[in-house]
Amino acid sequence: MSESPSLGFILADYVAPTIGCILSTLTFSAPIKSLLTAIKSGSLGSLNCTPWAFMTGNTIGWLAYSFITLDLFVFFANAPGLLISIWLNTGAMKLQYYEELVKRSASDNNSNGGDDAISVQTAKIDCFSQLTSHEIKVLQIVLVWVIILSTTSLIPVGIEEMKFIVGVAVNINLIFFYAAPLSTIATVIRTKNSASIHFWTMAMNTSNAFFWCVYSLAIQDYYILIPNGLGFVFGLLQVALYQCFPRSEVIEGTDSVTELSGDEGDCTEQLTRSHYGNVAESEII
C-alpha cells in the first residue's frame, strides 16, 4: 500500500508552482495598461518597449525548456506570457510606424507645397519599406532562439544536454532584465528616495520569485532556482530600501519635497522578470 503524499510535498510541488503561474501571468500583464494609454495618445512617448522583445525570447526559451523537461507548470507560466508579448510587440511596432508616418508626412507636406494627399502617400511608401527599430530587435531575438532550438533539435544529444543548452541560453536572456531592478536599487540609494519603487509590483515580484524558488528546490532544478534566487534577493533589497527611505516627490519648479505614503503617483512601466527567470517589474513614476 503506497503512502499518501505529505503536506510539504503537495505545497512545494503543486501549490507553490500553481501560485507562481498565476503571479507570472499577472507580471506579464503589467505593461498592458501602459500600451493601451500609448495607443490612445498615438505615441510611445517615453515608454521603454525593449524589454517586451526580450520577454518574447524569454517565454520562447522557457516553453522549449518545459517541452524538454515535460514540466506543465513552466509551460503554463509562460504560454500566456508569449501571447501577451506578441501583442505588446505588435502594438509597439504599429506605434513606431505611426510616429514615423506622422513625422514624414509633415516633412513631405512642407516640401510638396502643402499637398496633404501626396505627402501622406509618399510617407506611407517610405515607412512601410523599412523595418522599425523595435521590429529589428524582435526579429534578432527570435532568430537567435530559432538557431539555438534548431541546432539543439538536429544534433544528436541527450535530454540532459538539451536541458543544459536551453537552460543556460534562457538564463543568459534574463541578464537583460536584471538591469531594471539593479537600476532601481541604485537610484533609491543615490537619491535616498523610494518613489521609484512601486509597492504592489515589488511585493508581487518578490512573492513570485519565492514560490518558484520553493518549487525549483523541491524538484532540484537549478536552471529555475538561480534566476529566481537572484530575483528574490533583488526583491528583498527593494523591500528593505522601501522601508529605510521615505517616498517623496519633488514639486517641479520649486525646492519643496512632498512625502508620499502608500503608492500614490503616476506610473511608468518597465519589465524585469522574476519568476524562475521571468523577471517583470512595473515601476510607477
GROMACS .gro file of C-alpha atoms in nm:
model
  285
    1MET     CA    1   0.000   0.000   0.000
    2SER     CA    2   0.156   0.325  -0.113
    3GLU     CA    3   0.191   0.615   0.126
    4SER     CA    4  -0.011   0.928   0.063
    5PRO     CA    5   0.197   1.236  -0.027
    6SER     CA    6   0.294   1.460   0.262
    7LEU     CA    7   0.159   1.812   0.305
    8GLY     CA    8   0.507   1.954   0.243
    9PHE     CA    9   0.531   1.765  -0.086
   10ILE     CA   10   0.191   1.893  -0.203
   11LEU     CA   11   0.274   2.252  -0.107
   12ALA     CA   12   0.620   2.255  -0.269
   13ASP     CA   13   0.544   2.050  -0.580
   14TYR     CA   14   0.192   2.167  -0.663
   15VAL     CA   15   0.066   2.465  -0.464
   16ALA     CA   16   0.381   2.681  -0.497
   17PRO     CA   17   0.414   2.649  -0.878
   18THR     CA   18   0.038   2.696  -0.925
   19ILE     CA   19   0.056   3.028  -0.739
   20GLY     CA   20   0.371   3.104  -0.940
   21CYS     CA   21   0.182   3.052  -1.267
   22ILE     CA   22  -0.086   3.299  -1.159
   23LEU     CA   23   0.168   3.559  -1.044
   24SER     CA   24   0.373   3.510  -1.362
   25THR     CA   25   0.072   3.587  -1.580
   26LEU     CA   26  -0.003   3.897  -1.371
   27THR     CA   27   0.355   4.023  -1.409
   28PHE     CA   28   0.346   3.960  -1.783
   29SER     CA   29   0.024   4.164  -1.797
   30ALA     CA   30   0.177   4.464  -1.618
   31PRO     CA   31   0.262   4.670  -1.933
   32ILE     CA   32  -0.082   4.626  -2.095
   33LYS     CA   33  -0.228   4.939  -1.938
   34SER     CA   34   0.071   5.150  -2.044
   35LEU     CA   35   0.049   5.028  -2.404
   36LEU     CA   36  -0.325   5.097  -2.418
   37THR     CA   37  -0.257   5.450  -2.293
   38ALA     CA   38   0.015   5.493  -2.558
   39ILE     CA   39  -0.219   5.367  -2.832
   40LYS     CA   40  -0.484   5.621  -2.730
   41SER     CA   41  -0.228   5.902  -2.739
   42GLY     CA   42  -0.079   5.778  -3.068
   43SER     CA   43   0.277   5.775  -2.937
   44LEU     CA   44   0.506   5.555  -2.729
   45GLY     CA   45   0.645   5.868  -2.567
   46SER     CA   46   0.899   5.767  -2.301
   47LEU     CA   47   0.763   5.412  -2.274
   48ASN     CA   48   1.051   5.164  -2.299
   49CYS     CA   49   0.936   4.871  -2.513
   50THR     CA   50   1.275   4.696  -2.546
   51PRO     CA   51   1.204   4.455  -2.256
   52TRP     CA   52   0.899   4.329  -2.446
   53ALA     CA   53   1.128   4.191  -2.716
   54PHE     CA   54   1.330   4.007  -2.452
   55MET     CA   55   1.002   3.888  -2.298
   56THR     CA   56   0.928   3.709  -2.624
   57GLY     CA   57   1.269   3.543  -2.623
   58ASN     CA   58   1.234   3.459  -2.255
   59THR     CA   59   0.897   3.289  -2.294
   60ILE     CA   60   1.009   3.102  -2.608
   61GLY     CA   61   1.310   2.971  -2.416
   62TRP     CA   62   1.110   2.861  -2.111
   63LEU     CA   63   0.842   2.699  -2.327
   64ALA     CA   64   1.114   2.500  -2.503
   65TYR     CA   65   1.257   2.412  -2.161
   66SER     CA   66   0.913   2.292  -2.048
   67PHE     CA   67   0.891   2.060  -2.351
   68ILE     CA   68   1.234   1.913  -2.272
   69THR     CA   69   1.161   1.862  -1.902
   70LEU     CA   70   0.790   1.784  -1.951
   71ASP     CA   71   0.706   2.045  -1.688
   72LEU     CA   72   0.348   2.168  -1.720
   73PHE     CA   73   0.394   2.438  -1.455
   74VAL     CA   74   0.675   2.602  -1.652
   75PHE     CA   75   0.462   2.573  -1.966
   76PHE     CA   76   0.151   2.736  -1.820
   77ALA     CA   77   0.360   3.007  -1.655
   78ASN     CA   78   0.497   3.114  -1.993
   79ALA     CA   79   0.233   3.034  -2.256
   80PRO     CA   80   0.016   3.336  -2.163
   81GLY     CA   81   0.332   3.549  -2.149
   82LEU     CA   82   0.426   3.461  -2.506
   83LEU     CA   83   0.082   3.564  -2.633
   84ILE     CA   84   0.092   3.886  -2.431
   85SER     CA   85   0.444   3.968  -2.554
   86ILE     CA   86   0.336   3.922  -2.917
   87TRP     CA   87   0.051   4.168  -2.862
   88LEU     CA   88   0.280   4.416  -2.683
   89ASN     CA   89   0.546   4.399  -2.954
   90THR     CA   90   0.290   4.432  -3.233
   91GLY     CA   91   0.145   4.740  -3.063
   92ALA     CA   92   0.489   4.893  -3.022
   93MET     CA   93   0.570   4.835  -3.389
   94LYS     CA   94   0.242   4.992  -3.502
   95LEU     CA   95   0.306   5.298  -3.287
   96GLN     CA   96   0.660   5.335  -3.422
   97TYR     CA   97   0.528   5.314  -3.778
   98TYR     CA   98   0.258   5.569  -3.696
   99GLU     CA   99   0.504   5.811  -3.534
  100GLU     CA  100   0.736   5.785  -3.834
  101LEU     CA  101   0.443   5.829  -4.074
  102VAL     CA  102   0.328   6.146  -3.897
  103LYS     CA  103   0.681   6.285  -3.893
  104ARG     CA  104   0.748   6.213  -4.261
  105SER     CA  105   0.404   6.336  -4.368
  106ALA     CA  106   0.471   6.670  -4.201
  107SER     CA  107   0.814   6.691  -4.361
  108ASP     CA  108   0.688   6.596  -4.708
  109ASN     CA  109   0.393   6.831  -4.673
  110ASN     CA  110   0.632   7.122  -4.643
  111SER     CA  111   0.835   7.012  -4.944
  112ASN     CA  112   0.523   6.944  -5.161
  113GLY     CA  113   0.373   7.285  -5.116
  114GLY     CA  114   0.106   7.172  -4.871
  115ASP     CA  115  -0.041   6.883  -5.076
  116ASP     CA  116  -0.150   6.650  -4.792
  117ALA     CA  117  -0.256   6.359  -5.016
  118ILE     CA  118   0.083   6.336  -5.188
  119SER     CA  119   0.265   6.381  -4.859
  120VAL     CA  120   0.077   6.101  -4.680
  121GLN     CA  121   0.113   5.860  -4.974
  122THR     CA  122   0.487   5.925  -5.004
  123ALA     CA  123   0.533   5.887  -4.629
  124LYS     CA  124   0.344   5.555  -4.630
  125ILE     CA  125   0.568   5.414  -4.903
  126ASP     CA  126   0.882   5.523  -4.718
  127CYS     CA  127   0.764   5.393  -4.379
  128PHE     CA  128   0.645   5.051  -4.489
  129SER     CA  129   0.955   4.986  -4.698
  130GLN     CA  130   1.180   4.965  -4.391
  131LEU     CA  131   1.174   4.798  -4.051
  132THR     CA  132   1.123   4.986  -3.727
  133SER     CA  133   1.390   4.970  -3.458
  134HIS     CA  134   1.168   4.754  -3.238
  135GLU     CA  135   1.090   4.518  -3.525
  136ILE     CA  136   1.463   4.462  -3.574
  137LYS     CA  137   1.512   4.379  -3.204
  138VAL     CA  138   1.227   4.127  -3.203
  139LEU     CA  139   1.349   3.960  -3.523
  140GLN     CA  140   1.705   3.937  -3.390
  141ILE     CA  141   1.594   3.775  -3.064
  142VAL     CA  142   1.360   3.531  -3.240
  143LEU     CA  143   1.635   3.444  -3.490
  144VAL     CA  144   1.876   3.363  -3.207
  145TRP     CA  145   1.621   3.129  -3.050
  146VAL     CA  146   1.543   2.965  -3.386
  147ILE     CA  147   1.914   2.889  -3.428
  148ILE     CA  148   1.951   2.760  -3.070
  149LEU     CA  149   1.642   2.538  -3.080
  150SER     CA  150   1.706   2.412  -3.435
  151THR     CA  151   2.064   2.320  -3.351
  152THR     CA  152   1.962   2.154  -3.026
  153SER     CA  153   1.693   1.952  -3.203
  154LEU     CA  154   1.903   1.845  -3.501
  155ILE     CA  155   2.231   1.744  -3.335
  156PRO     CA  156   2.234   1.403  -3.164
  157VAL     CA  157   2.236   1.499  -2.795
  158GLY     CA  158   2.059   1.356  -2.493
  159ILE     CA  159   1.787   1.513  -2.281
  160GLU     CA  160   2.034   1.638  -2.019
  161GLU     CA  161   2.247   1.809  -2.285
  162MET     CA  162   1.938   1.972  -2.438
  163LYS     CA  163   1.827   2.083  -2.092
  164PHE     CA  164   2.172   2.235  -2.031
  165ILE     CA  165   2.186   2.425  -2.362
  166VAL     CA  166   1.835   2.570  -2.340
  167GLY     CA  167   1.861   2.633  -1.964
  168VAL     CA  168   2.184   2.830  -2.000
  169ALA     CA  169   2.053   3.020  -2.304
  170VAL     CA  170   1.732   3.129  -2.133
  171ASN     CA  171   1.926   3.240  -1.825
  172ILE     CA  172   2.158   3.449  -2.046
  173ASN     CA  173   1.845   3.607  -2.197
  174LEU     CA  174   1.747   3.710  -1.844
  175ILE     CA  175   2.063   3.913  -1.788
  176PHE     CA  176   1.900   4.197  -1.982
  177PHE     CA  177   1.608   4.201  -1.739
  178TYR     CA  178   1.827   4.236  -1.431
  179ALA     CA  179   1.935   4.584  -1.537
  180ALA     CA  180   1.594   4.718  -1.434
  181PRO     CA  181   1.587   4.616  -1.064
  182LEU     CA  182   1.955   4.698  -1.025
  183SER     CA  183   1.895   5.041  -1.177
  184THR     CA  184   1.602   5.098  -0.939
  185ILE     CA  185   1.809   4.993  -0.637
  186ALA     CA  186   2.094   5.223  -0.742
  187THR     CA  187   1.853   5.515  -0.793
  188VAL     CA  188   1.694   5.472  -0.450
  189ILE     CA  189   2.033   5.452  -0.276
  190ARG     CA  190   2.164   5.756  -0.465
  191THR     CA  191   1.859   5.975  -0.407
  192LYS     CA  192   1.759   5.829  -0.068
  193ASN     CA  193   1.405   5.832  -0.207
  194SER     CA  194   1.196   5.519  -0.269
  195ALA     CA  195   0.945   5.690  -0.500
  196SER     CA  196   1.070   5.480  -0.794
  197ILE     CA  197   0.962   5.158  -0.619
  198HIS     CA  198   0.603   5.052  -0.679
  199PHE     CA  199   0.496   4.865  -0.366
  200TRP     CA  200   0.246   4.619  -0.513
  201THR     CA  201   0.467   4.528  -0.808
  202MET     CA  202   0.762   4.481  -0.572
  203ALA     CA  203   0.553   4.259  -0.345
  204MET     CA  204   0.418   4.055  -0.636
  205ASN     CA  205   0.759   4.001  -0.796
  206THR     CA  206   0.924   3.904  -0.467
  207SER     CA  207   0.642   3.661  -0.387
  208ASN     CA  208   0.657   3.520  -0.739
  209ALA     CA  209   1.030   3.456  -0.714
  210PHE     CA  210   0.983   3.296  -0.371
  211PHE     CA  211   0.725   3.043  -0.493
  212TRP     CA  212   0.940   2.944  -0.789
  213CYS     CA  213   1.240   2.906  -0.559
  214VAL     CA  214   1.038   2.668  -0.341
  215TYR     CA  215   0.931   2.468  -0.646
  216SER     CA  216   1.279   2.457  -0.801
  217LEU     CA  217   1.430   2.332  -0.473
  218ALA     CA  218   1.160   2.066  -0.450
  219ILE     CA  219   1.235   1.932  -0.798
  220GLN     CA  220   1.609   2.018  -0.774
  221ASP     CA  221   1.617   2.224  -1.092
  222TYR     CA  222   1.894   2.483  -1.067
  223TYR     CA  223   1.817   2.644  -1.403
  224ILE     CA  224   1.492   2.760  -1.243
  225LEU     CA  225   1.643   2.824  -0.900
  226ILE     CA  226   1.933   3.055  -0.993
  227PRO     CA  227   1.737   3.332  -1.172
  228ASN     CA  228   1.457   3.317  -0.918
  229GLY     CA  229   1.701   3.321  -0.630
  230LEU     CA  230   1.851   3.640  -0.772
  231GLY     CA  231   1.503   3.783  -0.830
  232PHE     CA  232   1.409   3.707  -0.470
  233VAL     CA  233   1.728   3.871  -0.337
  234PHE     CA  234   1.665   4.182  -0.551
  235GLY     CA  235   1.308   4.187  -0.422
  236LEU     CA  236   1.419   4.172  -0.059
  237LEU     CA  237   1.668   4.453  -0.124
  238GLN     CA  238   1.391   4.670  -0.263
  239VAL     CA  239   1.168   4.588   0.035
  240ALA     CA  240   1.449   4.696   0.270
  241LEU     CA  241   1.508   5.019   0.075
  242TYR     CA  242   1.135   5.088   0.065
  243GLN     CA  243   1.128   5.068   0.443
  244CYS     CA  244   1.450   5.265   0.500
  245PHE     CA  245   1.391   5.558   0.267
  246PRO     CA  246   1.067   5.761   0.260
  247ARG     CA  247   0.879   5.814  -0.064
  248SER     CA  248   0.900   6.177  -0.165
  249GLU     CA  249   0.823   6.378  -0.474
  250VAL     CA  250   0.999   6.698  -0.574
  251ILE     CA  251   0.746   6.954  -0.697
  252GLU     CA  252   0.865   7.085  -1.032
  253GLY     CA  253   0.972   7.448  -1.030
  254THR     CA  254   1.019   7.458  -0.653
  255ASP     CA  255   1.264   7.334  -0.396
  256SER     CA  256   0.996   7.172  -0.182
  257VAL     CA  257   0.961   6.799  -0.133
  258THR     CA  258   0.632   6.625  -0.067
  259GLU     CA  259   0.644   6.294   0.117
  260LEU     CA  260   0.417   6.021  -0.009
  261SER     CA  261   0.267   5.728   0.170
  262GLY     CA  262   0.141   5.415   0.001
  263ASP     CA  263   0.167   5.408  -0.376
  264GLU     CA  264   0.035   5.738  -0.494
  265GLY     CA  265   0.180   5.882  -0.810
  266ASP     CA  266   0.188   5.832  -1.181
  267CYS     CA  267   0.336   5.521  -1.325
  268THR     CA  268   0.583   5.427  -1.591
  269GLU     CA  269   0.617   5.058  -1.663
  270GLN     CA  270   0.932   4.864  -1.722
  271LEU     CA  271   0.977   4.488  -1.736
  272THR     CA  272   1.203   4.293  -1.521
  273ARG     CA  273   1.120   3.939  -1.491
  274SER     CA  274   1.118   3.739  -1.180
  275HIS     CA  275   0.964   3.401  -1.192
  276TYR     CA  276   1.217   3.124  -1.245
  277GLY     CA  277   1.377   3.371  -1.463
  278ASN     CA  278   1.087   3.567  -1.589
  279VAL     CA  279   1.153   3.891  -1.420
  280ALA     CA  280   0.889   4.160  -1.455
  281GLU     CA  281   0.869   4.477  -1.270
  282SER     CA  282   0.626   4.761  -1.336
  283GLU     CA  283   0.751   5.080  -1.194
  284ILE     CA  284   0.527   5.372  -1.119
  285ILE     CA  285   0.700   5.704  -1.159
   0.00000   0.00000   0.00000
